[in-house]
GROMACS .gro file of N, CA, C and O in nm:
model
  220
    1UNK      N    1   9.920  10.262   9.947
    1UNK     CA    2   9.862  10.277   9.824
    1UNK      C    3   9.915  10.147   9.745
    1UNK      O    4  10.017  10.110   9.743
    2UNK      N    5   9.822  10.063   9.699
    2UNK     CA    6   9.852   9.939   9.612
    2UNK      C    7   9.882   9.974   9.496
    2UNK      O    8   9.883  10.083   9.421
    3UNK      N    9   9.973   9.879   9.417
    3UNK     CA   10  10.025   9.901   9.294
    3UNK      C   11   9.904   9.927   9.218
    3UNK      O   12   9.904  10.013   9.128
    4UNK      N   13   9.793   9.845   9.206
    4UNK     CA   14   9.652   9.888   9.146
    4UNK      C   15   9.605  10.031   9.152
    4UNK      O   16   9.573  10.098   9.068
    5UNK      N   17   9.616  10.093   9.292
    5UNK     CA   18   9.581  10.202   9.308
    5UNK      C   19   9.669  10.313   9.238
    5UNK      O   20   9.615  10.403   9.193
    6UNK      N   21   9.774  10.284   9.246
    6UNK     CA   22   9.888  10.360   9.196
    6UNK      C   23   9.871  10.378   9.024
    6UNK      O   24   9.854  10.511   8.966
    7UNK      N   25   9.840  10.270   8.977
    7UNK     CA   26   9.830  10.253   8.821
    7UNK      C   27   9.683  10.343   8.774
    7UNK      O   28   9.691  10.417   8.702
    8UNK      N   29   9.594  10.323   8.877
    8UNK     CA   30   9.474  10.364   8.843
    8UNK      C   31   9.470  10.522   8.841
    8UNK      O   32   9.424  10.605   8.786
    9UNK      N   33   9.547  10.561   8.954
    9UNK     CA   34   9.534  10.710   8.981
    9UNK      C   35   9.632  10.776   8.875
    9UNK      O   36   9.569  10.866   8.837
   10UNK      N   37   9.750  10.718   8.833
   10UNK     CA   38   9.811  10.796   8.717
   10UNK      C   39   9.731  10.775   8.595
   10UNK      O   40   9.717  10.862   8.532
   11UNK      N   41   9.659  10.674   8.573
   11UNK     CA   42   9.603  10.666   8.447
   11UNK      C   43   9.479  10.771   8.439
   11UNK      O   44   9.460  10.847   8.334
   12UNK      N   45   9.400  10.796   8.541
   12UNK     CA   46   9.308  10.898   8.549
   12UNK      C   47   9.355  11.028   8.539
   12UNK      O   48   9.328  11.120   8.448
   13UNK      N   49   9.481  11.054   8.599
   13UNK     CA   50   9.547  11.178   8.578
   13UNK      C   51   9.603  11.200   8.433
   13UNK      O   52   9.558  11.315   8.385
   14UNK      N   53   9.638  11.114   8.361
   14UNK     CA   54   9.696  11.119   8.231
   14UNK      C   55   9.579  11.132   8.144
   14UNK      O   56   9.554  11.231   8.027
   15UNK      N   57   9.451  11.065   8.168
   15UNK     CA   58   9.341  11.091   8.077
   15UNK      C   59   9.288  11.243   8.105
   15UNK      O   60   9.251  11.313   8.001
   16UNK      N   61   9.288  11.296   8.232
   16UNK     CA   62   9.246  11.444   8.253
   16UNK      C   63   9.343  11.526   8.164
   16UNK      O   64   9.291  11.593   8.098
   17UNK      N   65   9.457  11.488   8.149
   17UNK     CA   66   9.565  11.584   8.137
   17UNK      C   67   9.579  11.568   7.960
   17UNK      O   68   9.573  11.698   7.912
   18UNK      N   69   9.508  11.499   7.900
   18UNK     CA   70   9.497  11.482   7.769
   18UNK      C   71   9.351  11.524   7.721
   18UNK      O   72   9.326  11.516   7.586
   19UNK      N   73   9.273  11.577   7.807
   19UNK     CA   74   9.120  11.617   7.793
   19UNK      C   75   9.029  11.526   7.775
   19UNK      O   76   8.894  11.553   7.749
   20UNK      N   77   9.050  11.393   7.821
   20UNK     CA   78   8.951  11.318   7.816
   20UNK      C   79   8.840  11.311   7.912
   20UNK      O   80   8.730  11.263   7.933
   21UNK      N   81   8.894  11.351   8.042
   21UNK     CA   82   8.801  11.393   8.165
   21UNK      C   83   8.844  11.535   8.188
   21UNK      O   84   8.937  11.602   8.180
   22UNK      N   85   8.720  11.623   8.194
   22UNK     CA   86   8.689  11.751   8.209
   22UNK      C   87   8.735  11.805   8.365
   22UNK      O   88   8.815  11.916   8.365
   23UNK      N   89   8.722  11.737   8.496
   23UNK     CA   90   8.757  11.778   8.591
   23UNK      C   91   8.880  11.686   8.656
   23UNK      O   92   8.872  11.571   8.641
   24UNK      N   93   8.973  11.763   8.716
   24UNK     CA   94   9.106  11.666   8.766
   24UNK      C   95   9.059  11.589   8.862
   24UNK      O   96   8.962  11.632   8.963
   25UNK      N   97   9.054  11.465   8.841
   25UNK     CA   98   8.999  11.340   8.940
   25UNK      C   99   9.065  11.336   9.071
   25UNK      O  100   9.042  11.251   9.163
   26UNK      N  101   9.175  11.397   9.094
   26UNK     CA  102   9.262  11.373   9.196
   26UNK      C  103   9.304  11.505   9.255
   26UNK      O  104   9.317  11.613   9.170
   27UNK      N  105   9.335  11.508   9.383
   27UNK     CA  106   9.379  11.641   9.451
   27UNK      C  107   9.524  11.627   9.416
   27UNK      O  108   9.578  11.528   9.392
   28UNK      N  109   9.585  11.738   9.397
   28UNK     CA  110   9.750  11.753   9.411
   28UNK      C  111   9.800  11.669   9.503
   28UNK      O  112   9.914  11.603   9.475
   29UNK      N  113   9.746  11.652   9.623
   29UNK     CA  114   9.820  11.555   9.719
   29UNK      C  115   9.805  11.433   9.665
   29UNK      O  116   9.885  11.364   9.699
   30UNK      N  117   9.713  11.354   9.634
   30UNK     CA  118   9.661  11.213   9.602
   30UNK      C  119   9.767  11.194   9.474
   30UNK      O  120   9.824  11.081   9.475
   31UNK      N  121   9.759  11.283   9.395
   31UNK     CA  122   9.870  11.301   9.286
   31UNK      C  123  10.012  11.266   9.278
   31UNK      O  124  10.068  11.175   9.263
   32UNK      N  125  10.033  11.346   9.398
   32UNK     CA  126  10.193  11.368   9.452
   32UNK      C  127  10.204  11.202   9.526
   32UNK      O  128  10.311  11.162   9.521
   33UNK      N  129  10.118  11.156   9.603
   33UNK     CA  130  10.139  11.044   9.681
   33UNK      C  131  10.140  10.904   9.569
   33UNK      O  132  10.217  10.842   9.581
   34UNK      N  133  10.057  10.935   9.460
   34UNK     CA  134  10.047  10.819   9.343
   34UNK      C  135  10.224  10.802   9.290
   34UNK      O  136  10.263  10.729   9.251
   35UNK      N  137  10.238  10.956   9.260
   35UNK     CA  138  10.388  10.960   9.179
   35UNK      C  139  10.499  10.907   9.277
   35UNK      O  140  10.571  10.830   9.232
   36UNK      N  141  10.472  10.939   9.400
   36UNK     CA  142  10.560  10.894   9.505
   36UNK      C  143  10.588  10.744   9.526
   36UNK      O  144  10.705  10.687   9.529
   37UNK      N  145  10.464  10.669   9.511
   37UNK     CA  146  10.452  10.543   9.517
   37UNK      C  147  10.521  10.459   9.405
   37UNK      O  148  10.577  10.366   9.407
   38UNK      N  149  10.488  10.526   9.284
   38UNK     CA  150  10.541  10.465   9.155
   38UNK      C  151  10.702  10.470   9.142
   38UNK      O  152  10.729  10.390   9.105
   39UNK      N  153  10.731  10.590   9.200
   39UNK     CA  154  10.864  10.612   9.197
   39UNK      C  155  10.930  10.501   9.277
   39UNK      O  156  11.037  10.412   9.252
   40UNK      N  157  10.891  10.496   9.413
   40UNK     CA  158  10.958  10.355   9.518
   40UNK      C  159  10.917  10.235   9.446
   40UNK      O  160  11.027  10.167   9.430
   41UNK      N  161  10.820  10.206   9.370
   41UNK     CA  162  10.798  10.076   9.320
   41UNK      C  163  10.878  10.055   9.162
   41UNK      O  164  10.939   9.958   9.183
   42UNK      N  165  10.932  10.146   9.116
   42UNK     CA  166  11.022  10.138   8.997
   42UNK      C  167  11.162  10.129   9.043
   42UNK      O  168  11.233  10.073   8.987
   43UNK      N  169  11.192  10.190   9.146
   43UNK     CA  170  11.333  10.165   9.218
   43UNK      C  171  11.345  10.032   9.264
   43UNK      O  172  11.444   9.972   9.256
   44UNK      N  173  11.224   9.999   9.330
   44UNK     CA  174  11.254   9.860   9.401
   44UNK      C  175  11.243   9.751   9.265
   44UNK      O  176  11.338   9.657   9.286
   45UNK      N  177  11.186   9.769   9.184
   45UNK     CA  178  11.173   9.687   9.048
   45UNK      C  179  11.336   9.705   8.982
   45UNK      O  180  11.385   9.584   8.961
   46UNK      N  181  11.416   9.819   8.961
   46UNK     CA  182  11.501   9.835   8.933
   46UNK      C  183  11.622   9.763   8.992
   46UNK      O  184  11.696   9.664   8.965
   47UNK      N  185  11.618   9.772   9.137
   47UNK     CA  186  11.705   9.691   9.224
   47UNK      C  187  11.697   9.516   9.219
   47UNK      O  188  11.775   9.468   9.219
   48UNK      N  189  11.564   9.505   9.210
   48UNK     CA  190  11.542   9.354   9.174
   48UNK      C  191  11.595   9.307   9.064
   48UNK      O  192  11.659   9.210   9.044
   49UNK      N  193  11.596   9.365   8.953
   49UNK     CA  194  11.675   9.346   8.784
   49UNK      C  195  11.829   9.357   8.813
   49UNK      O  196  11.870   9.248   8.769
   50UNK      N  197  11.846   9.427   8.877
   50UNK     CA  198  12.006   9.429   8.925
   50UNK      C  199  12.049   9.314   8.967
   50UNK      O  200  12.169   9.264   8.943
   51UNK      N  201  11.978   9.282   9.083
   51UNK     CA  202  12.037   9.181   9.176
   51UNK      C  203  12.013   9.037   9.098
   51UNK      O  204  12.089   8.965   9.110
   52UNK      N  205  11.903   9.029   9.001
   52UNK     CA  206  11.875   8.900   8.920
   52UNK      C  207  12.008   8.899   8.825
   52UNK      O  208  12.051   8.806   8.797
   53UNK      N  209  12.071   9.019   8.759
   53UNK     CA  210  12.138   9.008   8.667
   53UNK      C  211  12.297   8.957   8.719
   53UNK      O  212  12.372   8.917   8.648
   54UNK      N  213  12.318   8.991   8.836
   54UNK     CA  214  12.407   8.970   8.909
   54UNK      C  215  12.450   8.810   8.944
   54UNK      O  216  12.559   8.770   8.963
   55UNK      N  217  12.344   8.707   8.948
   55UNK     CA  218  12.347   8.587   8.977
   55UNK      C  219  12.390   8.536   8.869
   55UNK      O  220  12.411   8.538   8.774
   0.00000   0.00000   0.00000
């Protein structure tokens, strides 16, 4: 899943959660995959930030 796909999936889920979309746009599995990838990307970003601060 690309970063853009993750952002899109999480955005759609948030819109559904807030009532802007009547039917859940993702399956539970798709939402879980998007969350897993978002967590992985954030951990990677955090690690890069820590490495940059050490230089």
